[in-house]
């Protein structure tokens, strides 16, 4: 007698196949790593197949696991579509959404509130990281979709956002720092870090990276201290900080990027909602 497949086990299996580590899956599904291991074992017992090769560095699919992954993704997608089509409550499912922290601060509360009003049964988990790291997570299928930065005229741009210099005073005499301007910037692989350094170089101004972090809160704190100036998206600038007339910075294009998987109805609905709402925020 065949044993019915538990959708929760399928969800855990698909996440593990995409991430390659059970510890990452445990965070994504909100369970302990031992619980995730037990779920995978239960699924393997139900199928009578080993789905993963296990090692100290993580897990990778066996031949049976590779074949079963396509079925598991189709089953979950059809399940979500059926619930969406027949349930009076509309969409169900979960989304793992990624975004740089300044976009989260500026836009996500409004996006989440309006989307949650329409689709209260869709769970959204959020990952905050710079664009370069988000693209890595998308390629690894560890997140479903993300807001990422690109050139303002790139194809598919949903909104353009101005990068600005930010400091603790409305005007700034650069000479108060001596001959070298201290900057508080995100990590060196971030788009705004490179843009700030290139703008300073074009203007012939000497600078040093006095503080580097991917934490927007940390950059804001340093800017408030007056010990350095920072760069961030204009919409993310707190009301007590000031935009400074320093060398011009580029506008960024904000795009929606997707993992290379079949998109669930919930993912498609959230992406369409972003396209509709983000330009007007």
C-alpha positions as YAML, in Angstrom:
chain: A
units: angstrom
residues:
- id: 1
  name: UNK
  ca: [0.00, 0.00, 0.00]
- id: 2
  name: UNK
  ca: [1.38, 3.40, -1.01]
- id: 3
  name: UNK
  ca: [1.84, 6.01, 1.71]
- id: 4
  name: UNK
  ca: [0.41, 9.49, 0.91]
- id: 5
  name: UNK
  ca: [3.08, 12.18, 0.70]
- id: 6
  name: UNK
  ca: [2.99, 14.90, 3.36]
- id: 7
  name: UNK
  ca: [3.20, 18.37, 1.81]
- id: 8
  name: UNK
  ca: [5.27, 19.62, 4.75]
- id: 9
  name: UNK
  ca: [7.86, 16.94, 4.02]
- id: 10
  name: UNK
  ca: [7.91, 17.92, 0.35]
- id: 11
  name: UNK
  ca: [8.44, 21.57, 1.27]
- id: 12
  name: UNK
  ca: [11.37, 20.68, 3.53]
- id: 13
  name: UNK
  ca: [12.85, 18.42, 0.85]
- id: 14
  name: UNK
  ca: [12.66, 21.11, -1.85]
- id: 15
  name: UNK
  ca: [14.25, 23.69, 0.45]
- id: 16
  name: UNK
  ca: [17.06, 21.27, 1.33]
- id: 17
  name: UNK
  ca: [17.66, 20.43, -2.33]
- id: 18
  name: UNK
  ca: [17.98, 24.10, -3.19]
- id: 19
  name: UNK
  ca: [20.10, 25.24, -0.23]
- id: 20
  name: UNK
  ca: [22.36, 22.20, 0.20]
- id: 21
  name: UNK
  ca: [22.43, 22.56, 3.99]
- id: 22
  name: UNK
  ca: [19.90, 21.39, 6.55]
- id: 23
  name: UNK
  ca: [20.84, 24.23, 8.92]
- id: 24
  name: UNK
  ca: [19.71, 26.77, 6.33]
- id: 25
  name: UNK
  ca: [16.45, 24.89, 5.84]
- id: 26
  name: UNK
  ca: [15.85, 24.86, 9.59]
- id: 27
  name: UNK
  ca: [15.97, 28.68, 9.60]
- id: 28
  name: UNK
  ca: [13.71, 28.93, 6.54]
- id: 29
  name: UNK
  ca: [10.97, 26.61, 7.86]
- id: 30
  name: UNK
  ca: [11.27, 27.65, 11.52]
- id: 31
  name: UNK
  ca: [12.26, 24.26, 12.93]
- id: 32
  name: UNK
  ca: [15.34, 22.74, 14.57]
- id: 33
  name: UNK
  ca: [17.95, 21.03, 12.42]
- id: 34
  name: UNK
  ca: [17.18, 17.68, 14.05]
- id: 35
  name: UNK
  ca: [13.49, 18.11, 13.19]
- id: 36
  name: UNK
  ca: [14.41, 18.83, 9.56]
- id: 37
  name: UNK
  ca: [16.62, 15.72, 9.49]
- id: 38
  name: UNK
  ca: [13.74, 13.62, 10.80]
- id: 39
  name: UNK
  ca: [11.40, 15.03, 8.14]
- id: 40
  name: UNK
  ca: [13.84, 14.08, 5.37]
- id: 41
  name: UNK
  ca: [14.20, 10.60, 6.85]
- id: 42
  name: UNK
  ca: [10.40, 10.18, 6.99]
- id: 43
  name: UNK
  ca: [10.13, 11.15, 3.32]
- id: 44
  name: UNK
  ca: [12.92, 8.75, 2.34]
- id: 45
  name: UNK
  ca: [11.20, 5.93, 4.25]
- id: 46
  name: UNK
  ca: [7.87, 6.70, 2.55]
- id: 47
  name: UNK
  ca: [9.52, 6.59, -0.89]
- id: 48
  name: UNK
  ca: [11.90, 3.73, -0.13]
- id: 49
  name: UNK
  ca: [14.73, 5.77, -1.65]
- id: 50
  name: UNK
  ca: [17.73, 7.73, -0.40]
- id: 51
  name: UNK
  ca: [17.24, 11.28, -1.63]
- id: 52
  name: UNK
  ca: [20.47, 12.88, -0.36]
- id: 53
  name: UNK
  ca: [24.14, 12.13, 0.01]
- id: 54
  name: UNK
  ca: [25.15, 13.50, 3.42]
- id: 55
  name: UNK
  ca: [28.54, 14.95, 4.39]
- id: 56
  name: UNK
  ca: [29.97, 17.32, 6.94]
- id: 57
  name: UNK
  ca: [29.59, 20.22, 4.51]
- id: 58
  name: UNK
  ca: [25.90, 19.61, 3.77]
- id: 59
  name: UNK
  ca: [23.70, 17.49, 1.54]
- id: 60
  name: UNK
  ca: [23.48, 16.86, -2.20]
- id: 61
  name: UNK
  ca: [20.87, 15.03, -4.20]
- id: 62
  name: UNK
  ca: [21.21, 11.39, -5.17]
- id: 63
  name: UNK
  ca: [20.03, 10.26, -8.60]
- id: 64
  name: UNK
  ca: [16.66, 9.42, -7.07]
- id: 65
  name: UNK
  ca: [16.61, 12.81, -5.36]
- id: 66
  name: UNK
  ca: [17.23, 14.61, -8.66]
- id: 67
  name: UNK
  ca: [14.30, 12.79, -10.28]
- id: 68
  name: UNK
  ca: [12.00, 13.33, -7.32]
- id: 69
  name: UNK
  ca: [12.78, 17.07, -7.05]
- id: 70
  name: UNK
  ca: [10.92, 17.86, -10.28]
- id: 71
  name: UNK
  ca: [7.86, 15.93, -9.03]
- id: 72
  name: UNK
  ca: [7.97, 17.59, -5.60]
- id: 73
  name: UNK
  ca: [8.10, 21.10, -7.10]
- id: 74
  name: UNK
  ca: [5.19, 20.30, -9.43]
- id: 75
  name: UNK
  ca: [3.10, 18.86, -6.59]
- id: 76
  name: UNK
  ca: [3.63, 21.95, -4.41]
- id: 77
  name: UNK
  ca: [2.91, 24.32, -7.29]
- id: 78
  name: UNK
  ca: [-0.31, 22.51, -8.24]
- id: 79
  name: UNK
  ca: [-1.35, 22.43, -4.58]
- id: 80
  name: UNK
  ca: [-0.96, 26.21, -4.27]
- id: 81
  name: UNK
  ca: [-2.80, 26.78, -7.55]
- id: 82
  name: UNK
  ca: [-5.69, 24.54, -6.47]
- id: 83
  name: UNK
  ca: [-6.04, 26.26, -3.09]
- id: 84
  name: UNK
  ca: [-5.91, 29.66, -4.76]
- id: 85
  name: UNK
  ca: [-8.54, 28.71, -7.34]
- id: 86
  name: UNK
  ca: [-11.05, 27.05, -4.99]
- id: 87
  name: UNK
  ca: [-10.60, 28.72, -1.62]
- id: 88
  name: UNK
  ca: [-12.69, 31.74, -0.72]
- id: 89
  name: UNK
  ca: [-9.67, 32.98, 1.22]
- id: 90
  name: UNK
  ca: [-7.55, 33.33, -1.91]
- id: 91
  name: UNK
  ca: [-3.83, 32.65, -2.06]
- id: 92
  name: UNK
  ca: [-1.98, 30.42, 0.38]
- id: 93
  name: UNK
  ca: [1.69, 29.58, 0.66]
- id: 94
  name: UNK
  ca: [4.98, 31.06, 1.79]
- id: 95
  name: UNK
  ca: [7.53, 33.34, 0.15]
- id: 96
  name: UNK
  ca: [11.16, 34.02, 1.03]
- id: 97
  name: UNK
  ca: [11.81, 37.60, -0.08]
- id: 98
  name: UNK
  ca: [15.19, 39.35, -0.18]
- id: 99
  name: UNK
  ca: [16.03, 43.05, -0.23]
- id: 100
  name: UNK
  ca: [18.82, 45.49, 0.64]
- id: 101
  name: UNK
  ca: [18.21, 46.99, 4.07]
- id: 102
  name: UNK
  ca: [17.60, 50.55, 2.87]
- id: 103
  name: UNK
  ca: [14.85, 49.37, 0.51]
- id: 104
  name: UNK
  ca: [13.31, 47.36, 3.34]
- id: 105
  name: UNK
  ca: [13.32, 50.43, 5.56]
- id: 106
  name: UNK
  ca: [11.87, 52.72, 2.91]
- id: 107
  name: UNK
  ca: [9.34, 50.51, 1.12]
- id: 108
  name: UNK
  ca: [8.65, 47.16, 2.75]
- id: 109
  name: UNK
  ca: [6.21, 48.25, 5.51]
- id: 110
  name: UNK
  ca: [3.83, 49.72, 2.93]
- id: 111
  name: UNK
  ca: [4.28, 46.79, 0.53]
- id: 112
  name: UNK
  ca: [3.67, 44.23, 3.27]
- id: 113
  name: UNK
  ca: [0.64, 46.03, 4.71]
- id: 114
  name: UNK
  ca: [-1.14, 46.38, 1.39]
- id: 115
  name: UNK
  ca: [-0.28, 42.85, 0.22]
- id: 116
  name: UNK
  ca: [-1.21, 41.33, 3.57]
- id: 117
  name: UNK
  ca: [-4.62, 43.01, 3.42]
- id: 118
  name: UNK
  ca: [-5.36, 41.29, 0.11]
- id: 119
  name: UNK
  ca: [-3.66, 37.95, 0.86]
- id: 120
  name: UNK
  ca: [-3.63, 37.34, 4.63]
- id: 121
  name: UNK
  ca: [-2.81, 33.63, 4.23]
- id: 122
  name: UNK
  ca: [0.50, 34.18, 2.40]
- id: 123
  name: UNK
  ca: [3.48, 34.06, 4.75]
- id: 124
  name: UNK
  ca: [6.45, 36.27, 3.80]
- id: 125
  name: UNK
  ca: [9.88, 35.63, 5.29]
- id: 126
  name: UNK
  ca: [12.46, 38.37, 4.74]
- id: 127
  name: UNK
  ca: [16.21, 38.17, 4.11]
- id: 128
  name: UNK
  ca: [18.20, 41.44, 4.23]
- id: 129
  name: UNK
  ca: [21.45, 41.55, 2.25]
- id: 130
  name: UNK
  ca: [23.27, 43.64, -0.38]
- id: 131
  name: UNK
  ca: [22.42, 43.07, -4.04]
- id: 132
  name: UNK
  ca: [25.51, 40.95, -4.77]
- id: 133
  name: UNK
  ca: [24.65, 38.57, -1.91]
- id: 134
  name: UNK
  ca: [20.99, 38.44, -2.89]
- id: 135
  name: UNK
  ca: [21.94, 37.32, -6.39]
- id: 136
  name: UNK
  ca: [24.00, 34.50, -4.86]
- id: 137
  name: UNK
  ca: [21.03, 33.45, -2.73]
- id: 138
  name: UNK
  ca: [18.75, 33.55, -5.79]
- id: 139
  name: UNK
  ca: [21.18, 31.41, -7.78]
- id: 140
  name: UNK
  ca: [21.26, 28.92, -4.90]
- id: 141
  name: UNK
  ca: [17.44, 29.01, -4.75]
- id: 142
  name: UNK
  ca: [17.55, 29.96, -1.08]
- id: 143
  name: UNK
  ca: [15.17, 32.87, -1.66]
- id: 144
  name: UNK
  ca: [12.27, 33.11, -4.11]
- id: 145
  name: UNK
  ca: [12.52, 36.70, -5.28]
- id: 146
  name: UNK
  ca: [14.34, 39.90, -4.35]
- id: 147
  name: UNK
  ca: [14.59, 43.60, -4.94]
- id: 148
  name: UNK
  ca: [18.03, 44.26, -6.42]
- id: 149
  name: UNK
  ca: [19.92, 47.35, -7.59]
- id: 150
  name: UNK
  ca: [21.09, 47.93, -11.13]
- id: 151
  name: UNK
  ca: [21.73, 50.80, -13.54]
- id: 152
  name: UNK
  ca: [18.78, 53.22, -13.62]
- id: 153
  name: UNK
  ca: [18.19, 52.53, -17.33]
- id: 154
  name: UNK
  ca: [18.45, 48.73, -17.09]
- id: 155
  name: UNK
  ca: [15.67, 46.65, -18.61]
- id: 156
  name: UNK
  ca: [12.88, 45.75, -16.20]
- id: 157
  name: UNK
  ca: [13.41, 48.61, -13.72]
- id: 158
  name: UNK
  ca: [10.38, 49.02, -11.46]
- id: 159
  name: UNK
  ca: [11.51, 52.23, -9.80]
- id: 160
  name: UNK
  ca: [14.56, 54.49, -9.81]
- id: 161
  name: UNK
  ca: [16.05, 55.73, -6.55]
- id: 162
  name: UNK
  ca: [18.54, 58.50, -5.94]
- id: 163
  name: UNK
  ca: [21.66, 57.83, -3.86]
- id: 164
  name: UNK
  ca: [22.51, 60.75, -1.58]
- id: 165
  name: UNK
  ca: [25.26, 61.85, 0.79]
- id: 166
  name: UNK
  ca: [24.06, 62.05, 4.39]
- id: 167
  name: UNK
  ca: [25.45, 63.85, 7.43]
- id: 168
  name: UNK
  ca: [24.51, 65.21, 10.83]
- id: 169
  name: UNK
  ca: [24.47, 68.88, 9.74]
- id: 170
  name: UNK
  ca: [22.50, 70.63, 6.96]
- id: 171
  name: UNK
  ca: [25.73, 72.05, 5.53]
- id: 172
  name: UNK
  ca: [29.19, 70.58, 5.69]
- id: 173
  name: UNK
  ca: [32.62, 72.14, 5.50]
- id: 174
  name: UNK
  ca: [34.79, 69.29, 4.30]
- id: 175
  name: UNK
  ca: [37.87, 70.99, 5.70]
- id: 176
  name: UNK
  ca: [36.69, 70.34, 9.24]
- id: 177
  name: UNK
  ca: [37.85, 66.76, 8.61]
- id: 178
  name: UNK
  ca: [41.31, 67.91, 7.52]
- id: 179
  name: UNK
  ca: [42.55, 66.81, 4.11]
- id: 180
  name: UNK
  ca: [40.79, 63.42, 4.14]
- id: 181
  name: UNK
  ca: [37.00, 62.93, 4.27]
- id: 182
  name: UNK
  ca: [35.89, 60.02, 6.51]
- id: 183
  name: UNK
  ca: [33.15, 57.89, 4.96]
- id: 184
  name: UNK
  ca: [30.76, 55.43, 6.58]
- id: 185
  name: UNK
  ca: [29.80, 53.00, 3.82]
- id: 186
  name: UNK
  ca: [28.32, 49.58, 3.28]
- id: 187
  name: UNK
  ca: [30.66, 46.68, 2.47]
- id: 188
  name: UNK
  ca: [32.98, 47.05, -0.52]
- id: 189
  name: UNK
  ca: [30.95, 44.71, -2.76]
- id: 190
  name: UNK
  ca: [27.84, 46.91, -2.46]
- id: 191
  name: UNK
  ca: [26.67, 49.21, -5.25]
- id: 192
  name: UNK
  ca: [26.50, 52.34, -3.06]
- id: 193
  name: UNK
  ca: [30.05, 51.77, -1.73]
- id: 194
  name: UNK
  ca: [31.49, 51.71, -5.23]
- id: 195
  name: UNK
  ca: [29.40, 54.71, -6.31]
- id: 196
  name: UNK
  ca: [30.62, 56.80, -3.34]
- id: 197
  name: UNK
  ca: [34.28, 56.02, -3.95]
- id: 198
  name: UNK
  ca: [33.99, 56.74, -7.67]
- id: 199
  name: UNK
  ca: [32.25, 60.07, -7.00]
- id: 200
  name: UNK
  ca: [34.96, 61.15, -4.57]
- id: 201
  name: UNK
  ca: [37.68, 60.17, -7.03]
- id: 202
  name: UNK
  ca: [36.03, 62.06, -9.88]
- id: 203
  name: UNK
  ca: [35.84, 65.17, -7.69]
- id: 204
  name: UNK
  ca: [39.50, 64.85, -6.73]
- id: 205
  name: UNK
  ca: [38.67, 64.55, -3.00]
- id: 206
  name: UNK
  ca: [40.75, 62.46, -0.64]
- id: 207
  name: UNK
  ca: [38.74, 60.07, 1.50]
- id: 208
  name: UNK
  ca: [39.07, 57.12, 3.83]
- id: 209
  name: UNK
  ca: [36.64, 54.38, 4.79]
- id: 210
  name: UNK
  ca: [36.21, 55.12, 8.48]
- id: 211
  name: UNK
  ca: [33.36, 52.65, 8.97]
- id: 212
  name: UNK
  ca: [32.13, 49.79, 6.76]
- id: 213
  name: UNK
  ca: [29.05, 47.69, 7.44]
- id: 214
  name: UNK
  ca: [26.01, 46.26, 5.71]
- id: 215
  name: UNK
  ca: [23.90, 47.42, 8.66]
- id: 216
  name: UNK
  ca: [21.84, 50.47, 7.77]
- id: 217
  name: UNK
  ca: [21.34, 51.15, 11.48]
- id: 218
  name: UNK
  ca: [25.10, 51.21, 11.98]
- id: 219
  name: UNK
  ca: [25.65, 53.65, 9.11]
- id: 220
  name: UNK
  ca: [22.90, 55.91, 10.42]
- id: 221
  name: UNK
  ca: [24.44, 55.89, 13.90]
- id: 222
  name: UNK
  ca: [27.86, 56.93, 12.58]
- id: 223
  name: UNK
  ca: [26.33, 59.67, 10.43]
- id: 224
  name: UNK
  ca: [24.44, 60.97, 13.46]
- id: 225
  name: UNK
  ca: [27.67, 61.10, 15.46]
- id: 226
  name: UNK
  ca: [29.17, 63.55, 12.98]
- id: 227
  name: UNK
  ca: [32.35, 61.47, 12.75]
- id: 228
  name: UNK
  ca: [31.76, 60.54, 9.12]
- id: 229
  name: UNK
  ca: [29.38, 61.03, 6.23]
- id: 230
  name: UNK
  ca: [27.45, 58.21, 4.62]
- id: 231
  name: UNK
  ca: [25.53, 57.26, 1.47]
- id: 232
  name: UNK
  ca: [22.07, 55.74, 1.27]
- id: 233
  name: UNK
  ca: [18.90, 55.70, -0.79]
- id: 234
  name: UNK
  ca: [17.10, 59.04, -0.47]
- id: 235
  name: UNK
  ca: [13.84, 57.48, 0.72]
- id: 236
  name: UNK
  ca: [15.69, 55.72, 3.57]
- id: 237
  name: UNK
  ca: [17.22, 58.89, 5.06]
- id: 238
  name: UNK
  ca: [15.91, 59.49, 8.63]
- id: 239
  name: UNK
  ca: [14.31, 62.86, 9.31]
- id: 240
  name: UNK
  ca: [17.08, 63.94, 11.71]
- id: 241
  name: UNK
  ca: [19.85, 63.54, 9.11]
- id: 242
  name: UNK
  ca: [20.58, 65.89, 6.22]
- id: 243
  name: UNK
  ca: [21.24, 65.40, 2.52]
- id: 244
  name: UNK
  ca: [24.54, 67.04, 1.62]
- id: 245
  name: UNK
  ca: [25.53, 68.79, -1.63]
- id: 246
  name: UNK
  ca: [28.61, 66.69, -2.32]
- id: 247
  name: UNK
  ca: [29.81, 65.15, -5.62]
- id: 248
  name: UNK
  ca: [26.75, 63.80, -7.48]
- id: 249
  name: UNK
  ca: [25.86, 60.15, -7.06]
- id: 250
  name: UNK
  ca: [24.04, 57.98, -9.61]
- id: 251
  name: UNK
  ca: [20.42, 56.99, -9.61]
- id: 252
  name: UNK
  ca: [19.83, 53.29, -9.11]
- id: 253
  name: UNK
  ca: [17.28, 51.12, -10.82]
- id: 254
  name: UNK
  ca: [15.32, 48.76, -8.58]
- id: 255
  name: UNK
  ca: [14.42, 45.46, -10.24]
- id: 256
  name: UNK
  ca: [12.65, 42.29, -9.18]
- id: 257
  name: UNK
  ca: [14.86, 39.22, -9.60]
- id: 258
  name: UNK
  ca: [13.69, 35.62, -9.26]
- id: 259
  name: UNK
  ca: [15.23, 32.28, -8.37]
- id: 260
  name: UNK
  ca: [15.47, 29.87, -11.28]
- id: 261
  name: UNK
  ca: [12.50, 27.74, -10.22]
- id: 262
  name: UNK
  ca: [8.85, 27.48, -11.10]
- id: 263
  name: UNK
  ca: [7.15, 30.46, -9.50]
- id: 264
  name: UNK
  ca: [4.28, 29.72, -7.18]
- id: 265
  name: UNK
  ca: [1.05, 31.75, -7.45]
- id: 266
  name: UNK
  ca: [2.01, 33.51, -4.21]
- id: 267
  name: UNK
  ca: [5.40, 34.58, -5.63]
- id: 268
  name: UNK
  ca: [3.78, 35.81, -8.86]
- id: 269
  name: UNK
  ca: [1.13, 37.72, -6.90]
- id: 270
  name: UNK
  ca: [3.72, 39.42, -4.67]
- id: 271
  name: UNK
  ca: [5.89, 40.36, -7.67]
- id: 272
  name: UNK
  ca: [2.88, 41.86, -9.46]
- id: 273
  name: UNK
  ca: [1.97, 43.74, -6.28]
- id: 274
  name: UNK
  ca: [5.48, 45.20, -6.08]
- id: 275
  name: UNK
  ca: [5.29, 46.31, -9.72]
- id: 276
  name: UNK
  ca: [1.96, 47.99, -9.05]
- id: 277
  name: UNK
  ca: [2.71, 49.69, -5.73]
- id: 278
  name: UNK
  ca: [6.45, 50.42, -5.58]
- id: 279
  name: UNK
  ca: [6.58, 53.17, -8.23]
- id: 280
  name: UNK
  ca: [4.15, 55.32, -6.23]
- id: 281
  name: UNK
  ca: [5.66, 54.92, -2.75]
...
